[in-house]
Amino acid sequence: MNINWDELRKVANESMQKAYAPYSKFPVGAAALTEDGRIVAGCNVENASYGLGLCAECSLVSNLTMTGGGKLVAFTCVDGHGNILMPCGRCRQLLFEHSAPNMVLETVSGLKTIDEVLPDAFGPRDLEERK
Ligand code: THU
């Protein structure tokens, strides 16, 4: 599939503008392409109870589920300056759950697959094998 990274980054930046980040003052926007060609997006949503803040990727996977589900083939994430941001460890796990095989992420060190950013991941198949 041909991936329009400029378009994905544009949507990530627009989403970043919607972030609710009054505590960290670190807005984040994320965007991803689904297997069926949709773009889903998210922003971080913080909370006065600091530890309850939601990352942009949480918002993105909720958006994915709410708009028909499916698997993600490409992902990008930006900070408040529009610079590429690596998804945190927890969010790599969130993305892995909804990833198409060989999902590609735009990272600070170029394009990488989900397996490269989360090697030997624990996932749905592990639960199946141990039933
Ligand atoms: N943040 C994200 O939204 N995604 C990440 O992958 C890294 C961190 C948010 C969480 C918090 O609202 C802010 O960035 C500062 O950590």
Short mmCIF file of N, CA and C in Angstrom, two decimals, residues 11-121:
data_model
loop_
_atom_site.label_atom_id
_atom_site.label_comp_id
_atom_site.label_asym_id
_atom_site.label_seq_id
_atom_site.Cartn_x
_atom_site.Cartn_y
_atom_site.Cartn_z
N VAL A 11 -2.44 15.38 9.50
CA VAL A 11 -3.56 15.02 10.40
C VAL A 11 -3.06 14.93 11.85
N ALA A 12 -1.86 14.40 12.03
CA ALA A 12 -1.29 14.30 13.39
C ALA A 12 -1.11 15.71 13.97
N ASN A 13 -0.63 16.64 13.15
CA ASN A 13 -0.45 18.02 13.62
C ASN A 13 -1.77 18.69 13.94
N GLU A 14 -2.78 18.46 13.11
CA GLU A 14 -4.11 19.03 13.39
C GLU A 14 -4.65 18.45 14.70
N SER A 15 -4.42 17.18 14.91
CA SER A 15 -4.90 16.52 16.14
C SER A 15 -4.16 17.07 17.35
N MET A 16 -2.86 17.30 17.19
CA MET A 16 -2.05 17.86 18.28
C MET A 16 -2.63 19.20 18.76
N GLN A 17 -3.18 19.97 17.81
CA GLN A 17 -3.77 21.28 18.17
C GLN A 17 -4.98 21.10 19.09
N LYS A 18 -5.56 19.92 19.09
CA LYS A 18 -6.75 19.67 19.91
C LYS A 18 -6.40 19.09 21.28
N ALA A 19 -5.12 18.84 21.53
CA ALA A 19 -4.70 18.19 22.78
C ALA A 19 -5.19 18.96 24.00
N TYR A 20 -5.47 18.21 25.04
CA TYR A 20 -5.80 18.81 26.34
C TYR A 20 -4.62 18.45 27.27
N ALA A 21 -3.67 19.36 27.33
CA ALA A 21 -2.43 19.08 28.06
C ALA A 21 -2.04 20.24 28.97
N PRO A 22 -2.98 20.65 29.87
CA PRO A 22 -2.70 21.82 30.70
C PRO A 22 -1.63 21.56 31.76
N TYR A 23 -1.35 20.32 32.07
CA TYR A 23 -0.41 20.00 33.16
C TYR A 23 1.01 19.85 32.62
N SER A 24 1.18 19.01 31.61
CA SER A 24 2.53 18.84 31.05
C SER A 24 2.87 19.96 30.07
N LYS A 25 1.84 20.60 29.53
CA LYS A 25 2.04 21.56 28.44
C LYS A 25 2.85 20.93 27.30
N PHE A 26 2.57 19.66 27.08
CA PHE A 26 3.28 18.89 26.05
C PHE A 26 2.21 18.23 25.16
N PRO A 27 1.66 19.01 24.22
CA PRO A 27 0.61 18.45 23.36
C PRO A 27 1.19 17.41 22.39
N VAL A 28 0.40 16.39 22.15
CA VAL A 28 0.81 15.31 21.24
C VAL A 28 -0.35 15.00 20.30
N GLY A 29 -0.02 14.75 19.05
CA GLY A 29 -1.03 14.32 18.08
C GLY A 29 -0.54 13.08 17.37
N ALA A 30 -1.47 12.17 17.07
CA ALA A 30 -1.10 10.93 16.40
C ALA A 30 -2.09 10.67 15.27
N ALA A 31 -1.62 10.03 14.22
CA ALA A 31 -2.50 9.67 13.10
C ALA A 31 -2.04 8.34 12.53
N ALA A 32 -3.00 7.58 12.05
CA ALA A 32 -2.67 6.27 11.47
C ALA A 32 -3.60 5.97 10.31
N LEU A 33 -3.08 5.16 9.41
CA LEU A 33 -3.84 4.70 8.24
C LEU A 33 -4.32 3.28 8.50
N THR A 34 -5.57 3.01 8.20
CA THR A 34 -6.10 1.66 8.40
C THR A 34 -5.99 0.87 7.09
N GLU A 35 -6.13 -0.44 7.24
CA GLU A 35 -6.05 -1.33 6.06
C GLU A 35 -7.07 -0.96 4.99
N ASP A 36 -8.23 -0.46 5.41
CA ASP A 36 -9.26 -0.12 4.43
C ASP A 36 -9.21 1.36 4.02
N GLY A 37 -8.09 2.03 4.33
CA GLY A 37 -7.85 3.36 3.77
C GLY A 37 -8.35 4.53 4.59
N ARG A 38 -8.88 4.27 5.80
CA ARG A 38 -9.31 5.39 6.65
C ARG A 38 -8.10 5.98 7.36
N ILE A 39 -8.23 7.24 7.77
CA ILE A 39 -7.23 7.83 8.66
C ILE A 39 -7.90 8.03 10.01
N VAL A 40 -7.26 7.51 11.05
CA VAL A 40 -7.77 7.71 12.41
C VAL A 40 -6.72 8.53 13.16
N ALA A 41 -7.18 9.28 14.15
CA ALA A 41 -6.27 10.21 14.81
C ALA A 41 -6.58 10.32 16.29
N GLY A 42 -5.66 10.94 17.01
CA GLY A 42 -5.89 11.13 18.45
C GLY A 42 -4.97 12.21 19.01
N CYS A 43 -5.33 12.68 20.20
CA CYS A 43 -4.49 13.65 20.91
C CYS A 43 -4.44 13.24 22.38
N ASN A 44 -3.45 13.74 23.11
CA ASN A 44 -3.41 13.41 24.53
C ASN A 44 -4.45 14.22 25.30
N VAL A 45 -4.99 13.58 26.32
CA VAL A 45 -6.05 14.17 27.15
C VAL A 45 -5.65 13.94 28.61
N GLU A 46 -5.16 15.00 29.25
CA GLU A 46 -4.64 14.86 30.61
C GLU A 46 -5.74 15.02 31.65
N ASN A 47 -5.34 14.85 32.91
CA ASN A 47 -6.31 14.86 34.00
C ASN A 47 -5.66 15.50 35.23
N ALA A 48 -6.49 16.16 36.06
CA ALA A 48 -5.98 16.75 37.30
C ALA A 48 -5.36 15.68 38.19
N SER A 49 -5.86 14.47 38.08
CA SER A 49 -5.20 13.32 38.72
C SER A 49 -4.15 12.84 37.73
N TYR A 50 -2.96 13.41 37.82
CA TYR A 50 -1.96 13.35 36.76
C TYR A 50 -1.79 11.98 36.10
N GLY A 51 -1.75 10.95 36.95
CA GLY A 51 -1.47 9.60 36.43
C GLY A 51 -2.56 9.05 35.52
N LEU A 52 -3.69 9.72 35.47
CA LEU A 52 -4.80 9.22 34.65
C LEU A 52 -4.80 9.78 33.23
N GLY A 53 -3.83 10.61 32.93
CA GLY A 53 -3.76 11.21 31.60
C GLY A 53 -3.73 10.16 30.50
N LEU A 54 -4.39 10.47 29.41
CA LEU A 54 -4.42 9.54 28.27
C LEU A 54 -3.48 10.03 27.19
N CYS A 55 -2.67 9.13 26.68
CA CYS A 55 -1.78 9.47 25.57
C CYS A 55 -2.58 9.62 24.27
N ALA A 56 -1.98 10.28 23.30
CA ALA A 56 -2.62 10.46 22.00
C ALA A 56 -2.97 9.12 21.36
N GLU A 57 -2.13 8.12 21.61
CA GLU A 57 -2.36 6.80 21.01
C GLU A 57 -3.61 6.14 21.60
N CYS A 58 -3.90 6.42 22.88
CA CYS A 58 -5.12 5.89 23.50
C CYS A 58 -6.33 6.44 22.77
N SER A 59 -6.28 7.74 22.55
CA SER A 59 -7.37 8.42 21.84
C SER A 59 -7.49 7.86 20.42
N LEU A 60 -6.35 7.59 19.80
CA LEU A 60 -6.36 7.07 18.42
C LEU A 60 -6.99 5.69 18.34
N VAL A 61 -6.63 4.79 19.25
CA VAL A 61 -7.19 3.44 19.15
C VAL A 61 -8.68 3.45 19.52
N SER A 62 -9.09 4.37 20.39
CA SER A 62 -10.53 4.51 20.67
C SER A 62 -11.25 4.98 19.42
N ASN A 63 -10.65 5.94 18.76
CA ASN A 63 -11.21 6.45 17.50
C ASN A 63 -11.30 5.33 16.46
N LEU A 64 -10.26 4.50 16.39
CA LEU A 64 -10.25 3.36 15.47
C LEU A 64 -11.45 2.45 15.73
N THR A 65 -11.63 2.12 16.99
CA THR A 65 -12.71 1.20 17.36
C THR A 65 -14.08 1.81 17.08
N MET A 66 -14.20 3.09 17.41
CA MET A 66 -15.48 3.77 17.23
C MET A 66 -15.85 4.01 15.77
N THR A 67 -14.86 3.96 14.89
CA THR A 67 -15.15 4.26 13.47
C THR A 67 -15.09 3.01 12.59
N GLY A 68 -15.19 1.85 13.22
CA GLY A 68 -15.29 0.63 12.40
C GLY A 68 -14.19 -0.39 12.62
N GLY A 69 -13.21 -0.06 13.47
CA GLY A 69 -12.15 -1.03 13.80
C GLY A 69 -11.23 -1.31 12.63
N GLY A 70 -10.69 -2.50 12.60
CA GLY A 70 -9.73 -2.87 11.57
C GLY A 70 -8.31 -2.71 12.07
N LYS A 71 -7.38 -2.96 11.18
CA LYS A 71 -5.96 -2.96 11.54
C LYS A 71 -5.25 -1.72 11.00
N LEU A 72 -4.20 -1.32 11.71
CA LEU A 72 -3.41 -0.15 11.33
C LEU A 72 -2.22 -0.56 10.47
N VAL A 73 -1.99 0.17 9.39
CA VAL A 73 -0.85 -0.15 8.53
C VAL A 73 0.28 0.88 8.64
N ALA A 74 -0.04 2.09 9.05
CA ALA A 74 0.99 3.12 9.15
C ALA A 74 0.61 4.08 10.27
N PHE A 75 1.65 4.61 10.94
CA PHE A 75 1.41 5.45 12.13
C PHE A 75 2.45 6.55 12.23
N THR A 76 1.99 7.73 12.63
CA THR A 76 2.94 8.79 12.95
C THR A 76 2.44 9.57 14.16
N CYS A 77 3.37 10.23 14.82
CA CYS A 77 3.04 10.93 16.07
C CYS A 77 3.93 12.17 16.15
N VAL A 78 3.35 13.31 16.55
CA VAL A 78 4.14 14.55 16.62
C VAL A 78 3.97 15.24 17.96
N ASP A 79 5.01 16.01 18.33
CA ASP A 79 4.93 16.83 19.54
C ASP A 79 4.41 18.23 19.18
N GLY A 80 4.47 19.12 20.15
CA GLY A 80 3.91 20.46 19.96
C GLY A 80 4.61 21.30 18.91
N HIS A 81 5.81 20.89 18.51
CA HIS A 81 6.55 21.61 17.46
C HIS A 81 6.43 20.91 16.12
N GLY A 82 5.65 19.86 16.09
CA GLY A 82 5.51 19.11 14.83
C GLY A 82 6.64 18.12 14.59
N ASN A 83 7.49 17.94 15.60
CA ASN A 83 8.57 16.96 15.46
C ASN A 83 8.04 15.54 15.73
N ILE A 84 8.62 14.59 15.01
CA ILE A 84 8.23 13.19 15.21
C ILE A 84 8.53 12.78 16.64
N LEU A 85 7.57 12.08 17.23
CA LEU A 85 7.70 11.64 18.62
C LEU A 85 7.54 10.12 18.66
N MET A 86 8.37 9.47 19.43
CA MET A 86 8.23 8.03 19.59
C MET A 86 7.08 7.71 20.53
N PRO A 87 6.25 6.74 20.18
CA PRO A 87 5.22 6.32 21.13
C PRO A 87 5.88 5.73 22.38
N CYS A 88 5.34 6.03 23.53
CA CYS A 88 5.89 5.48 24.78
C CYS A 88 5.67 3.96 24.79
N GLY A 89 6.30 3.29 25.73
CA GLY A 89 6.24 1.83 25.78
C GLY A 89 4.81 1.30 25.85
N ARG A 90 4.02 1.89 26.72
CA ARG A 90 2.63 1.45 26.87
C ARG A 90 1.87 1.60 25.54
N CYS A 91 2.15 2.69 24.86
CA CYS A 91 1.43 2.95 23.62
C CYS A 91 1.89 2.05 22.48
N ARG A 92 3.13 1.59 22.52
CA ARG A 92 3.57 0.61 21.51
C ARG A 92 2.74 -0.66 21.68
N GLN A 93 2.47 -1.01 22.92
CA GLN A 93 1.64 -2.19 23.19
C GLN A 93 0.21 -1.96 22.69
N LEU A 94 -0.32 -0.77 22.92
CA LEU A 94 -1.68 -0.45 22.43
C LEU A 94 -1.73 -0.56 20.92
N LEU A 95 -0.71 -0.02 20.26
CA LEU A 95 -0.68 -0.05 18.79
C LEU A 95 -0.51 -1.48 18.28
N PHE A 96 0.33 -2.26 18.96
CA PHE A 96 0.58 -3.65 18.54
C PHE A 96 -0.73 -4.44 18.44
N GLU A 97 -1.59 -4.25 19.41
CA GLU A 97 -2.87 -4.96 19.45
C GLU A 97 -3.67 -4.76 18.16
N HIS A 98 -3.55 -3.57 17.59
CA HIS A 98 -4.37 -3.21 16.42
C HIS A 98 -3.55 -3.11 15.13
N SER A 99 -2.36 -3.68 15.15
CA SER A 99 -1.46 -3.54 13.99
C SER A 99 -1.72 -4.61 12.94
N ALA A 100 -1.64 -4.20 11.69
CA ALA A 100 -1.58 -5.15 10.58
C ALA A 100 -0.15 -5.69 10.56
N PRO A 101 0.06 -6.89 10.00
CA PRO A 101 1.42 -7.40 9.91
C PRO A 101 2.31 -6.37 9.21
N ASN A 102 3.48 -6.16 9.78
CA ASN A 102 4.45 -5.20 9.23
C ASN A 102 3.98 -3.75 9.22
N MET A 103 3.09 -3.41 10.11
CA MET A 103 2.72 -2.00 10.27
C MET A 103 4.00 -1.15 10.37
N VAL A 104 3.97 0.00 9.70
CA VAL A 104 5.15 0.86 9.67
C VAL A 104 4.90 2.13 10.50
N LEU A 105 5.91 2.48 11.29
CA LEU A 105 5.83 3.69 12.11
C LEU A 105 6.91 4.67 11.66
N GLU A 106 6.52 5.94 11.62
CA GLU A 106 7.52 6.97 11.35
C GLU A 106 8.19 7.29 12.69
N THR A 107 9.50 7.09 12.77
CA THR A 107 10.16 7.27 14.07
C THR A 107 11.29 8.28 13.95
N VAL A 108 11.89 8.58 15.08
CA VAL A 108 13.01 9.53 15.10
C VAL A 108 14.22 8.97 14.35
N SER A 109 14.22 7.67 14.11
CA SER A 109 15.32 7.09 13.32
C SER A 109 14.80 6.43 12.05
N GLY A 110 13.80 7.07 11.44
CA GLY A 110 13.30 6.59 10.15
C GLY A 110 12.13 5.64 10.29
N LEU A 111 11.73 5.04 9.16
CA LEU A 111 10.58 4.14 9.16
C LEU A 111 10.97 2.81 9.80
N LYS A 112 10.11 2.35 10.71
CA LYS A 112 10.37 1.08 11.38
C LYS A 112 9.08 0.29 11.47
N THR A 113 9.19 -1.03 11.52
CA THR A 113 7.99 -1.85 11.67
C THR A 113 7.63 -1.95 13.15
N ILE A 114 6.40 -2.35 13.40
CA ILE A 114 5.94 -2.51 14.78
C ILE A 114 6.80 -3.54 15.50
N ASP A 115 7.26 -4.58 14.77
CA ASP A 115 8.11 -5.59 15.42
C ASP A 115 9.48 -5.03 15.81
N GLU A 116 9.92 -4.02 15.07
CA GLU A 116 11.21 -3.40 15.42
C GLU A 116 11.09 -2.52 16.66
N VAL A 117 9.95 -1.86 16.82
CA VAL A 117 9.82 -0.98 17.99
C VAL A 117 9.26 -1.71 19.22
N LEU A 118 8.74 -2.92 19.00
CA LEU A 118 8.26 -3.73 20.14
C LEU A 118 8.59 -5.20 19.86
N PRO A 119 9.87 -5.54 19.97
CA PRO A 119 10.29 -6.92 19.61
C PRO A 119 9.67 -7.95 20.55
N ASP A 120 9.39 -9.11 19.99
CA ASP A 120 8.88 -10.25 20.79
C ASP A 120 7.67 -9.84 21.64
N ALA A 121 6.80 -9.07 21.03
CA ALA A 121 5.67 -8.50 21.78
C ALA A 121 4.73 -9.57 22.31
#
